CSV table of C-alpha atoms in Angstrom, one decimal:
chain,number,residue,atom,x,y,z
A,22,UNK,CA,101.1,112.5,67.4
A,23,UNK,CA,99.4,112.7,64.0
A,24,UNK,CA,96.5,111.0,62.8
A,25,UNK,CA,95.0,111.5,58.9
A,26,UNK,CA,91.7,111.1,59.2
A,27,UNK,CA,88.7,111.2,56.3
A,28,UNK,CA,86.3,113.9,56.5
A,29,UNK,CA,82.7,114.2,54.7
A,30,UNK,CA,81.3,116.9,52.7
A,31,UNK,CA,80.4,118.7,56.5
A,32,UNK,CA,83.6,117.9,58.0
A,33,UNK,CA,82.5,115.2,60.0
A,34,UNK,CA,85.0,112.0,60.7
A,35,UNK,CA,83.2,108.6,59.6
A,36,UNK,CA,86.0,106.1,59.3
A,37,UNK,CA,85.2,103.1,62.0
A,38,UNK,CA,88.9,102.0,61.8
A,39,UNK,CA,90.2,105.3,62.4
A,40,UNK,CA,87.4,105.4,65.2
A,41,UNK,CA,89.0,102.3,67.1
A,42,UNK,CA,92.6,104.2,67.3
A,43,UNK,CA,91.1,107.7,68.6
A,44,UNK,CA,89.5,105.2,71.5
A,45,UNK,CA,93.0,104.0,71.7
A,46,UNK,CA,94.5,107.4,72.0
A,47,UNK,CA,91.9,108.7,74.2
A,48,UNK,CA,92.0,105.6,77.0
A,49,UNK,CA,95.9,106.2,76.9
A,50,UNK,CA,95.4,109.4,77.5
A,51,UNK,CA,98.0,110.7,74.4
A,52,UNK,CA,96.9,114.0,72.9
A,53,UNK,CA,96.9,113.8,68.8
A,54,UNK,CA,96.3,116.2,66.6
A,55,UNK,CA,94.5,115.6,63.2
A,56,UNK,CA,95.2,115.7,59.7
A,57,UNK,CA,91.9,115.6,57.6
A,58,UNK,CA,92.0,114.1,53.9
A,59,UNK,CA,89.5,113.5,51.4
A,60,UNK,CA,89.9,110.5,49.8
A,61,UNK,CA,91.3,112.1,46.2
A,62,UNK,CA,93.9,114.2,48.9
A,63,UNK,CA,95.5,110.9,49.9
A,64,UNK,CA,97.4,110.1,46.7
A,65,UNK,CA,99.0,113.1,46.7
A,66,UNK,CA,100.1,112.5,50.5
A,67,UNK,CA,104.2,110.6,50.3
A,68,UNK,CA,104.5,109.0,53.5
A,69,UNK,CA,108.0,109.2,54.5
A,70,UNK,CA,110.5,106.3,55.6
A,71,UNK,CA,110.1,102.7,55.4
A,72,UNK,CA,107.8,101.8,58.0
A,73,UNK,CA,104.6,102.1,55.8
A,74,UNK,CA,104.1,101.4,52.1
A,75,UNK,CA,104.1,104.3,49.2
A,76,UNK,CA,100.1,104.3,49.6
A,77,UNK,CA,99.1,106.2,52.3
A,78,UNK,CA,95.8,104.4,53.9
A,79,UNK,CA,93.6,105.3,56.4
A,80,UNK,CA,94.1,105.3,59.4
A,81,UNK,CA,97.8,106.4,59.4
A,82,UNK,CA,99.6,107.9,62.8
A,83,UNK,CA,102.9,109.8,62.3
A,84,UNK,CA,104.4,110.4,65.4
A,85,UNK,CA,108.0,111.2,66.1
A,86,UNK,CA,109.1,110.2,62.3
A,87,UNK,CA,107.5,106.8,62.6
A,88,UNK,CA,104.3,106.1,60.2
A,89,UNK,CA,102.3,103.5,61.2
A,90,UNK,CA,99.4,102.3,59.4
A,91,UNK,CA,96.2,100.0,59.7
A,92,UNK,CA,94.2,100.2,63.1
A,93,UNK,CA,95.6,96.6,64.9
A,94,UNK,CA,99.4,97.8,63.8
A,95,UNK,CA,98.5,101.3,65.4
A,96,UNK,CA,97.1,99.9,68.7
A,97,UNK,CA,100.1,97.8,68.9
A,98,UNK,CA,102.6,100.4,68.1
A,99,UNK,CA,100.6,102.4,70.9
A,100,UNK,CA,101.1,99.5,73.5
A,101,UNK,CA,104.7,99.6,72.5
A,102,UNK,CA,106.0,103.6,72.3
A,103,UNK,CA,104.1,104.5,75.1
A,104,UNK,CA,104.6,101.6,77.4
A,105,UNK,CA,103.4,103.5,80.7
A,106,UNK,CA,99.7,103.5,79.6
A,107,UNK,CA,97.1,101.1,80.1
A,108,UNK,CA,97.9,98.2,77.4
A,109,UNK,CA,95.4,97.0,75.0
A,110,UNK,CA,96.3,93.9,73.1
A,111,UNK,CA,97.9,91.4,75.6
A,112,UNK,CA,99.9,88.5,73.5
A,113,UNK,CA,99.3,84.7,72.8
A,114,UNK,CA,96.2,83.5,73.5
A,115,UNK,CA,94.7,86.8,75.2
A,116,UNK,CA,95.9,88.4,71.7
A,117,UNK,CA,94.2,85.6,68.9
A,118,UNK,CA,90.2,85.6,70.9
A,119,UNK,CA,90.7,89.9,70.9
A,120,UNK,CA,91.8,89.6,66.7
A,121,UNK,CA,88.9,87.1,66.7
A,122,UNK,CA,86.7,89.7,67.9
A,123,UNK,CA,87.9,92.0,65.1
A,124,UNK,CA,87.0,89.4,62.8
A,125,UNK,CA,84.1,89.3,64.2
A,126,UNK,CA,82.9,93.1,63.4
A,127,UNK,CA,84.4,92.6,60.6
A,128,UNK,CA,82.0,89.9,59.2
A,129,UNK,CA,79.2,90.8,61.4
A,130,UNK,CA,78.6,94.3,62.4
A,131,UNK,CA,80.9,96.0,59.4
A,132,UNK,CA,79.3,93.7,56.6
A,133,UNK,CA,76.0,93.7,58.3
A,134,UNK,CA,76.1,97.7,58.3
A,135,UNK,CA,77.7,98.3,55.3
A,136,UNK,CA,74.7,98.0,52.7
A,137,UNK,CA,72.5,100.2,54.7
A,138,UNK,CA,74.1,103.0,54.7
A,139,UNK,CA,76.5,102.9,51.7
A,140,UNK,CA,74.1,105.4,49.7
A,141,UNK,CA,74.4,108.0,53.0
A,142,UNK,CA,77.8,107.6,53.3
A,143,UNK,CA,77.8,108.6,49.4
A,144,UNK,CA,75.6,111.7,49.5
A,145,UNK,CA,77.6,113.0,52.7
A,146,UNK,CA,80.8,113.0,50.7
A,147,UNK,CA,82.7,116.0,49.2
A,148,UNK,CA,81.6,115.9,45.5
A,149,UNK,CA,84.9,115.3,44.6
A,150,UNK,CA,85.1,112.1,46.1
A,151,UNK,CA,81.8,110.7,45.0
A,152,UNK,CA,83.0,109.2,42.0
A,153,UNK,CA,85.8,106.9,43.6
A,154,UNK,CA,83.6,106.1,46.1
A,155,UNK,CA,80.8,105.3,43.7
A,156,UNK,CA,83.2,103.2,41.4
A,157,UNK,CA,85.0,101.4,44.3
A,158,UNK,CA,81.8,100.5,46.0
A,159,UNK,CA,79.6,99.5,43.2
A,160,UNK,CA,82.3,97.1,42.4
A,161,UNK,CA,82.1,95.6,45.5
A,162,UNK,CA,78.3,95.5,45.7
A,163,UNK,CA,77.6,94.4,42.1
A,164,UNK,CA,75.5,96.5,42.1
A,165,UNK,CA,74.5,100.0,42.5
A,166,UNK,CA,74.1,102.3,45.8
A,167,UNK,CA,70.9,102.8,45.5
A,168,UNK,CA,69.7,99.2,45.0
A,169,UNK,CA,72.1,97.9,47.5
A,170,UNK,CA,71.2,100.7,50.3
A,171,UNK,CA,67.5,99.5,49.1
A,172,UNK,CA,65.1,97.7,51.0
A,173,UNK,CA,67.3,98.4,54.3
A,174,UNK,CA,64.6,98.3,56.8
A,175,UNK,CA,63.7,94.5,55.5
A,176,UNK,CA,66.8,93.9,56.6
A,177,UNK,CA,67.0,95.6,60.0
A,178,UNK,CA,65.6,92.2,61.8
A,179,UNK,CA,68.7,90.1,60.8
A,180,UNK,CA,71.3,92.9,61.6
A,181,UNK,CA,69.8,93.1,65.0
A,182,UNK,CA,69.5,89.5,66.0
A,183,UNK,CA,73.5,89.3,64.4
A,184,UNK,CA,74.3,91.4,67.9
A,185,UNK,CA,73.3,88.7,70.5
A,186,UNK,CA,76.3,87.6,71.6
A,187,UNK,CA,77.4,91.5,72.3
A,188,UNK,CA,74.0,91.4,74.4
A,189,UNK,CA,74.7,88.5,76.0
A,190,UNK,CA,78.3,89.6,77.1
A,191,UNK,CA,76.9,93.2,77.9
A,192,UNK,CA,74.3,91.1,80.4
A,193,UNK,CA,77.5,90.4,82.8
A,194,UNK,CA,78.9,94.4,82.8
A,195,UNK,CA,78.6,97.9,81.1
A,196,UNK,CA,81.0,97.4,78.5
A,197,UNK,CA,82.3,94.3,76.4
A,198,UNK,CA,85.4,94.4,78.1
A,199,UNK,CA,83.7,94.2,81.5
A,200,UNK,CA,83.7,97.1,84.3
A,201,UNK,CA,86.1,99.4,81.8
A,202,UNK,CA,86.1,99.4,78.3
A,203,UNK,CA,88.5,98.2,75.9
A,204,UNK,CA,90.1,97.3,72.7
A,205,UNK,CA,86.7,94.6,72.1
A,206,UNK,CA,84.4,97.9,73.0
A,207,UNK,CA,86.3,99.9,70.2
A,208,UNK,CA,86.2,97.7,67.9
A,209,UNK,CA,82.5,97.4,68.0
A,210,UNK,CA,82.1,101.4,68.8
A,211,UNK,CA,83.9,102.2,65.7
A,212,UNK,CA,81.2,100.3,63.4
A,213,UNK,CA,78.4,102.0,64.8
A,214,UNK,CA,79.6,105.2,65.2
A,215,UNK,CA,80.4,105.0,61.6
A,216,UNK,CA,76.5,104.3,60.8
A,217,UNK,CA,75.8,106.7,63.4
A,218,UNK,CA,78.5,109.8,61.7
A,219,UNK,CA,77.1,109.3,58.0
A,220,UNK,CA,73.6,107.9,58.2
A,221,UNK,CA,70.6,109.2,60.1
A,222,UNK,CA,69.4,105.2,60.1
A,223,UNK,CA,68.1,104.1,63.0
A,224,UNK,CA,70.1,100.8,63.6
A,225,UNK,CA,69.0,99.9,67.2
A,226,UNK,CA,65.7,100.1,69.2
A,227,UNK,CA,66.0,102.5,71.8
A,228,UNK,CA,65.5,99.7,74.3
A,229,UNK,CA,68.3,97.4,73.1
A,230,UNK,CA,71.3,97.2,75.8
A,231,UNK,CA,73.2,97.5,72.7
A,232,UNK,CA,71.7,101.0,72.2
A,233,UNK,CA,73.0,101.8,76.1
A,234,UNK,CA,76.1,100.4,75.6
A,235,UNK,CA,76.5,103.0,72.6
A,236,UNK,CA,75.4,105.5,74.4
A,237,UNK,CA,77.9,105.1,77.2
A,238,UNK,CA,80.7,104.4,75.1
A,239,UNK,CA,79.7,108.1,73.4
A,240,UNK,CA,79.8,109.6,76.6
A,241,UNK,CA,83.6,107.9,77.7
A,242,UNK,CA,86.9,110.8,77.4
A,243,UNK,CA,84.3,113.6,78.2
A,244,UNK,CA,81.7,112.6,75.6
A,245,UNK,CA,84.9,112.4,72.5
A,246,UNK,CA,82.2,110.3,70.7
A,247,UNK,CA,79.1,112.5,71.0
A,248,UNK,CA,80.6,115.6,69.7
A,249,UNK,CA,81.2,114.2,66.6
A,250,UNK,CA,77.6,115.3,65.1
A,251,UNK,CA,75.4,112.8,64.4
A,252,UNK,CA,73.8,112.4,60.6
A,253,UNK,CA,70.8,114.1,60.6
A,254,UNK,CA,67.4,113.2,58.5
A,255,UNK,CA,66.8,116.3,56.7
A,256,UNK,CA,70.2,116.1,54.9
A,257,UNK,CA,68.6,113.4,52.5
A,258,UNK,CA,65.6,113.1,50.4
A,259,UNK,CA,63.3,110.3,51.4
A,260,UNK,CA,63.0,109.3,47.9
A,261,UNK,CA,66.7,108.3,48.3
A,262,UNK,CA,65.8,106.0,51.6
B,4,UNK,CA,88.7,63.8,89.4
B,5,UNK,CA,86.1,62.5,88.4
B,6,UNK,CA,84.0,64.0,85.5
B,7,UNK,CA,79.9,63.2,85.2
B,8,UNK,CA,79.2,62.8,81.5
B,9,UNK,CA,76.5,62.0,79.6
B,10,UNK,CA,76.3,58.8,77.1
B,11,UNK,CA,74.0,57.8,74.3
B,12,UNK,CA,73.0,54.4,73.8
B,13,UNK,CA,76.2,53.4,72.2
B,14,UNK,CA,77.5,55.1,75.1
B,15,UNK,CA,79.3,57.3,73.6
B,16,UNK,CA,79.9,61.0,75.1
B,17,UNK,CA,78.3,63.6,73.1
B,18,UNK,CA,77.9,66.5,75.4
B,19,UNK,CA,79.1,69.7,73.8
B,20,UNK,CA,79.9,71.6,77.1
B,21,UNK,CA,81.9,68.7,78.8
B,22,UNK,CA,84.0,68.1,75.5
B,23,UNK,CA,84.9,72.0,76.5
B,24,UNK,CA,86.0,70.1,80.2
B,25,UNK,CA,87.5,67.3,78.7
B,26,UNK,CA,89.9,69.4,76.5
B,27,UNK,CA,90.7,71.6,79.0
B,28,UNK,CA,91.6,69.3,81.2
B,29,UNK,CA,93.8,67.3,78.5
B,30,UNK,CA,95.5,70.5,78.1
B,31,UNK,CA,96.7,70.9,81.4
B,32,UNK,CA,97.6,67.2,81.8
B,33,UNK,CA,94.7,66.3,84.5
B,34,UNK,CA,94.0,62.5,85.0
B,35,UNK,CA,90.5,62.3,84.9
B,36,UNK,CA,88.0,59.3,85.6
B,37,UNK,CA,84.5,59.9,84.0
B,38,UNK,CA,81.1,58.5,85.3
B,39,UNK,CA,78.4,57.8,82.6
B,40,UNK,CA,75.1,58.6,83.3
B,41,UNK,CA,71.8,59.2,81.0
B,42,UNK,CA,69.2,62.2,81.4
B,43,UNK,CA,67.1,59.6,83.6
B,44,UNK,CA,70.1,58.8,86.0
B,45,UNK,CA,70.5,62.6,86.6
B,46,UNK,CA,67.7,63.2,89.1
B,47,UNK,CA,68.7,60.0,91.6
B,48,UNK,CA,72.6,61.5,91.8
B,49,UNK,CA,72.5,64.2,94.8
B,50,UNK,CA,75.6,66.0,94.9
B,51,UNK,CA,77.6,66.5,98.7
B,52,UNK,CA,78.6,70.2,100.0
B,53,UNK,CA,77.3,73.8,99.4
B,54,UNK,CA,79.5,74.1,96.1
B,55,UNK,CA,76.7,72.9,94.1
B,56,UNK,CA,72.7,72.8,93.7
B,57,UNK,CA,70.6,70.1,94.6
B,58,UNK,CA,70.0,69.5,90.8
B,59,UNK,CA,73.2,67.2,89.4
B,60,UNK,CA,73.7,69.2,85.3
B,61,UNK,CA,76.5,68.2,82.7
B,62,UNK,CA,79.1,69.2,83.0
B,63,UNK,CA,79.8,68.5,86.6
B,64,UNK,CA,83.3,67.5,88.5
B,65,UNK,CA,84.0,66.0,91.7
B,66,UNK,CA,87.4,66.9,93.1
B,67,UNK,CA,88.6,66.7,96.8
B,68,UNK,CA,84.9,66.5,98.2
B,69,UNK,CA,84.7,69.4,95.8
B,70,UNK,CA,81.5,69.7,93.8
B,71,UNK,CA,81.9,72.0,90.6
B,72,UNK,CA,79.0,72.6,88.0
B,73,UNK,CA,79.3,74.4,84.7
B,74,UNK,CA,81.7,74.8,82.2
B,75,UNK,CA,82.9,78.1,82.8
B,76,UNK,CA,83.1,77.9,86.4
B,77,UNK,CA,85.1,74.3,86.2
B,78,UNK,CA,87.3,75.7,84.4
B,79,UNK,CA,88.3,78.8,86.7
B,80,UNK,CA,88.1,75.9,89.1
B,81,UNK,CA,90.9,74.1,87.4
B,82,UNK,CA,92.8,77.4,86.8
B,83,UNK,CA,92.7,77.8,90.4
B,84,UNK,CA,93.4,74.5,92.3
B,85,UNK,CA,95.9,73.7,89.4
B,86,UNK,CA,97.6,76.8,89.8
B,87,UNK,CA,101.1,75.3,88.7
B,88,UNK,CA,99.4,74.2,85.2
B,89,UNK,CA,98.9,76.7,82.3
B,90,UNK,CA,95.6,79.0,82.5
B,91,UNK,CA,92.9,78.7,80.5
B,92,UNK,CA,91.2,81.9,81.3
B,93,UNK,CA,93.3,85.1,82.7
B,94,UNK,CA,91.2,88.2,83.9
B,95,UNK,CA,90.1,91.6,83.3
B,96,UNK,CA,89.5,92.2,79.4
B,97,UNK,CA,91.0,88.9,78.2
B,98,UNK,CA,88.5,87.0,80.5
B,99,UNK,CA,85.7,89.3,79.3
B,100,UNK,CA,86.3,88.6,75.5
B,101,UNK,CA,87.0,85.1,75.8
B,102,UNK,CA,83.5,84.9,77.4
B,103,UNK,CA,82.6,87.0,74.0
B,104,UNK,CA,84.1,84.1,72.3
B,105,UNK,CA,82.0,81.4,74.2
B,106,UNK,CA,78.6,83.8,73.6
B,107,UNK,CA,79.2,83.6,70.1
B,108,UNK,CA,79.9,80.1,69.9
B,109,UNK,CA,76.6,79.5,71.8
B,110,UNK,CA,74.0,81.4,69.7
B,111,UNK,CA,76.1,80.8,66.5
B,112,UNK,CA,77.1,77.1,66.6
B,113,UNK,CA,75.1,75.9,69.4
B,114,UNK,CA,72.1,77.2,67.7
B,115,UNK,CA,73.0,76.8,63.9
B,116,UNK,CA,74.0,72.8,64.7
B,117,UNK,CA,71.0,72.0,67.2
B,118,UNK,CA,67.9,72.2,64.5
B,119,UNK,CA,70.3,70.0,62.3
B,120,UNK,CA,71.1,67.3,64.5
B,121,UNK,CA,68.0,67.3,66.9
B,122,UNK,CA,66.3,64.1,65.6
B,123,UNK,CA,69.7,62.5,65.2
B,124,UNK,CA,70.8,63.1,68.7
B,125,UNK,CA,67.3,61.8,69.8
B,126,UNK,CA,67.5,58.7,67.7
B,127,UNK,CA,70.9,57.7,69.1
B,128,UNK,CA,69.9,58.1,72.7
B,129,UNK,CA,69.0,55.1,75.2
B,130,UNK,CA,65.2,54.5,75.1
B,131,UNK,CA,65.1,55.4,78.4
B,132,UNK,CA,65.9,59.2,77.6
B,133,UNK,CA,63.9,59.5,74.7
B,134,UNK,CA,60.6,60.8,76.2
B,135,UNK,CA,62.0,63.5,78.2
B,136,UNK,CA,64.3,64.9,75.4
B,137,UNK,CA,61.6,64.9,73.0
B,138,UNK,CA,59.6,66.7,75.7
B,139,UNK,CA,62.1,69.1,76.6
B,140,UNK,CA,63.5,69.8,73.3
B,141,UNK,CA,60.3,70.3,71.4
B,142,UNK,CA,59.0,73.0,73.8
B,143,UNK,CA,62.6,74.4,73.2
B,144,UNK,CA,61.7,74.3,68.7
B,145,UNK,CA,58.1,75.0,69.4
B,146,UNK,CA,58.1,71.7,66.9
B,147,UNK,CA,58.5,68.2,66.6
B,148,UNK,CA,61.8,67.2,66.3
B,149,UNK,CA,61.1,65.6,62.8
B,150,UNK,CA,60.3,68.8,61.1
B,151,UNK,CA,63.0,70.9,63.2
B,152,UNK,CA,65.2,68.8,61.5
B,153,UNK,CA,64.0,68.8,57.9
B,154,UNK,CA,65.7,70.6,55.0
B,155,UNK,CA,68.7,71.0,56.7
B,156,UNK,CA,70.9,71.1,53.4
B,157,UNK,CA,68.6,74.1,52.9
B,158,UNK,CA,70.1,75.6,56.0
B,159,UNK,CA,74.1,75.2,55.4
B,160,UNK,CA,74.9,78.0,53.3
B,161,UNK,CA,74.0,79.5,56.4
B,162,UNK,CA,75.5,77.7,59.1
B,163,UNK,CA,78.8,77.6,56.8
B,164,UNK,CA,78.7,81.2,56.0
B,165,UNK,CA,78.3,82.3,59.7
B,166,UNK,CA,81.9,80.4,60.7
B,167,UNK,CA,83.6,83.4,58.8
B,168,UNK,CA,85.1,85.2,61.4
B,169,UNK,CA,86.6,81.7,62.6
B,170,UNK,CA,88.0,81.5,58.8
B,171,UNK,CA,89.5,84.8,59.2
B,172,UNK,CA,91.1,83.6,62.6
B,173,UNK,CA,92.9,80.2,61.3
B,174,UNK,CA,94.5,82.6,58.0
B,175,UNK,CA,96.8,83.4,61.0
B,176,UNK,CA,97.8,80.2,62.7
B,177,UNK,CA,97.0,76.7,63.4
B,178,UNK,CA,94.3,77.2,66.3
B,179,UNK,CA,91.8,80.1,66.9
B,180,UNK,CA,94.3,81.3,69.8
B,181,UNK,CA,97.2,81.2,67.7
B,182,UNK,CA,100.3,78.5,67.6
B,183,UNK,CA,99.1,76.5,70.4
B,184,UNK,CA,95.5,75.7,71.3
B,185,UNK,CA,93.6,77.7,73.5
B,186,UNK,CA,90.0,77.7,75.6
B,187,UNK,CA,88.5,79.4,72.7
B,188,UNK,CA,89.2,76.6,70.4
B,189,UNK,CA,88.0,74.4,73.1
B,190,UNK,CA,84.9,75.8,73.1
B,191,UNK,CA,84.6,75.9,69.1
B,192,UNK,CA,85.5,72.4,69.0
B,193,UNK,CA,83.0,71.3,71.8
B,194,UNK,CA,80.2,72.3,69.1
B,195,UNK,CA,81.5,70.8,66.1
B,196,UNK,CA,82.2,67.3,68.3
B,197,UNK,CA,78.7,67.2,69.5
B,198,UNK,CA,78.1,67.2,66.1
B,199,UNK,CA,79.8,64.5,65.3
B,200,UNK,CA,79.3,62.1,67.6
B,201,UNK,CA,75.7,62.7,67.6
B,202,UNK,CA,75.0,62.8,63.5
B,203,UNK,CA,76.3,61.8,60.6
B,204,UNK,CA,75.5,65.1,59.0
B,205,UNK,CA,78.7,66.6,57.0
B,206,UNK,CA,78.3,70.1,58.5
B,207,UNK,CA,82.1,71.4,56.6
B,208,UNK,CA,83.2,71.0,53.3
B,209,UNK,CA,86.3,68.7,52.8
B,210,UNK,CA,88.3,71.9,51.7
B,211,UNK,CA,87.0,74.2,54.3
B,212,UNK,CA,90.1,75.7,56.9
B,213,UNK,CA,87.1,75.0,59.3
B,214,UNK,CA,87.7,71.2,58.7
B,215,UNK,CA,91.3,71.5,58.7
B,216,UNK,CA,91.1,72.8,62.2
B,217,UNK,CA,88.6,70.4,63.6
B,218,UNK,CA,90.6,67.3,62.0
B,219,UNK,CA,93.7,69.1,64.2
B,220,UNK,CA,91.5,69.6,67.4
B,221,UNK,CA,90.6,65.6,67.0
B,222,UNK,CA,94.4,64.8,67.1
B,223,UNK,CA,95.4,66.7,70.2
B,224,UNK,CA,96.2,65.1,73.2
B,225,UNK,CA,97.1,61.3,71.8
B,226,UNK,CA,93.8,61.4,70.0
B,227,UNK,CA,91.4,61.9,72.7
B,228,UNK,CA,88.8,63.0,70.5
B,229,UNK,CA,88.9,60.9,67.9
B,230,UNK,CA,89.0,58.2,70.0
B,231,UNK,CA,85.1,59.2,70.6
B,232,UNK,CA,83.8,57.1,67.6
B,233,UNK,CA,81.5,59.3,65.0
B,234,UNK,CA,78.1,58.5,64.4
B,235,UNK,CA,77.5,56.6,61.3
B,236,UNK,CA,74.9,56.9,58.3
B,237,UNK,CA,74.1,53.4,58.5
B,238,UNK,CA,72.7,53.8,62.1
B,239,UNK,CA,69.9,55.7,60.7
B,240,UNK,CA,66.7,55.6,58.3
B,241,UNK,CA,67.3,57.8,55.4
B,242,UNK,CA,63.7,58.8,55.4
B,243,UNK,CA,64.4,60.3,59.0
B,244,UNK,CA,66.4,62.8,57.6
């Protein structure tokens, strides 16, 4: 098992989709190995076979001549090929509210994070891929990095009060999912430990059950999460805040 | 079965969380008689047996000298003593991000319709309520329900950009859970029918998947919804608005 995965300018791994499927991996207890890429490295990478485009996108698992991309395909592949682990996408109903969920930190925790940290994520990059990050983005934005990422703390009260639902469901267990986590917990884990990978913001008060929710979910497959180094302040200039 | 409800004075039923009860029950084919009752009827109806509190709320059911209160536990009620109908709620994950599902419709719908129906649902109600929903309500708003109301077209950008994941959902299929409806849409659609039986406020754009959706949710089950008539514009001042 093969996963590409994006590294940073320090070799740290910052993608939140690519987050979900090592969660996947790690409650299914399948060793992977990984391949890191920068993002101008993965042009040059030619998937092989038919089960994935010519573009190679991350996340992308190669496993036993299969490529598989996109992080809900992965999981489902993974529920699939290795049918003797714990599944985590159930079908019908069960299947739509989960995808609903993804939707969900899609709009809410992804978009909500997004602007805040896009100028960290920049300055953490390998300099040769700051300038297709800075095109791509800015294009998105309208704007530039440093006017989006601007203002960030103005904006902190909104993000926060966003996550009530995800405070309200953690008020009945320890994770999303209930007693154990699951796909829903990943999902959300992989957006903040994206913010928490390239950005030395601090997105939660220390007394949010949000905050000890993260905290746990760092700690789950022997602390996979946590070793992962954290952003750290000193790396940027406050000027660039 | 019998079902307490509340009514307005037009009696019509405009309860958001037994809509959720109604629906479900429709779905799994539950003859159901309903007893109407206003706020000020509440406190005289003392409910039999050790299933339920002293205090009668809305939602509740009377089933076999069974006494079940709240939507959520009704309908693991129904799942249960209906065991040969289909299930509304499995367990484990599913259960726990279905709950997700009705957290996020409470703080997001709930709370993005109430300010913008408040007065509305007040002015519609049987004189007899009035007093103690004003009461209750404005300690709730910290206002008066006239200016918790007021420049509400101000507020639907909002409201209309926070139904975004649900967009996302209904790109793949005709209900939030998919083909066939599920609890989730259930729940949705509670919000959006309190709505309209309660205010003549256009809360979706003609062209929004949203509306689409709702306009399929009224059809289901020969019409039940629809059958609840939609408060008009004529019942109400303009300046009240």
């Amino acid at each position: 098992m093969l996963l590409f995965d994006l590294v940073n300018a320090r070799k740290a791994h910052f993608s939140p989709n690519t987050w979900r499927v090592r969660m996947a991996l790690a409650h299914k207890g399948i060793d992977f190995t990984v391949q890191d890429v920068r993002f101008v490295d993965i042009a040059g990478i030619r998937p092989q076979g038919d089960s994935i485009g010519h573009k190679l996108t991350i996340p992308t698992i190669q496993n036993d001549g299969m490529w598989v991309t996109d992080s809900w395909e992965i999981v489902h592949y993974l529920d699939d090929a290795f049918a003797d682990t714990p599944r985590l996408i159930n079908t019908g109903a069960d299947e739509s509210v989960l995808r609903f969920f993804q939707y969900w930190a899609q709009t809410t925790l992804h978009s909500g994070i997004f602007r805040n940290i896009v100028l960290d994520l920049y300055l953490g990059l390998d300099p040769a891929d700051q300038p297709y990050f800075r095109d791509s983005r800015e294009k998105i934005l309208h704007d530039t990095l440093e006017n989006a990422q601007a203002g960030r703390q103005d904006r902190m009260d909104a993000f926060r009060k966003s996550l009530q639902p995800m405070r309200l469901a953690l008020a009945n267990g320890p994770f999303i999912c209930g007693n154990q986590p699951g796909y829903a917990d990943y999902l959300a884990f992989g957006a903040f430990q994206w913010a928490r990978v390239a950005s030395p913001l601090q997105l939660l008060a220390h007394d949010d059950v949000v905050s000890t929710w993260l905290n746990r979910c760092l700690d789950l497959y022997d602390g996979m999460g946590r070793r992962e180094s954290a952003a750290v302040d000193d790396l940027l200039d406050d000027s660039m805040r």
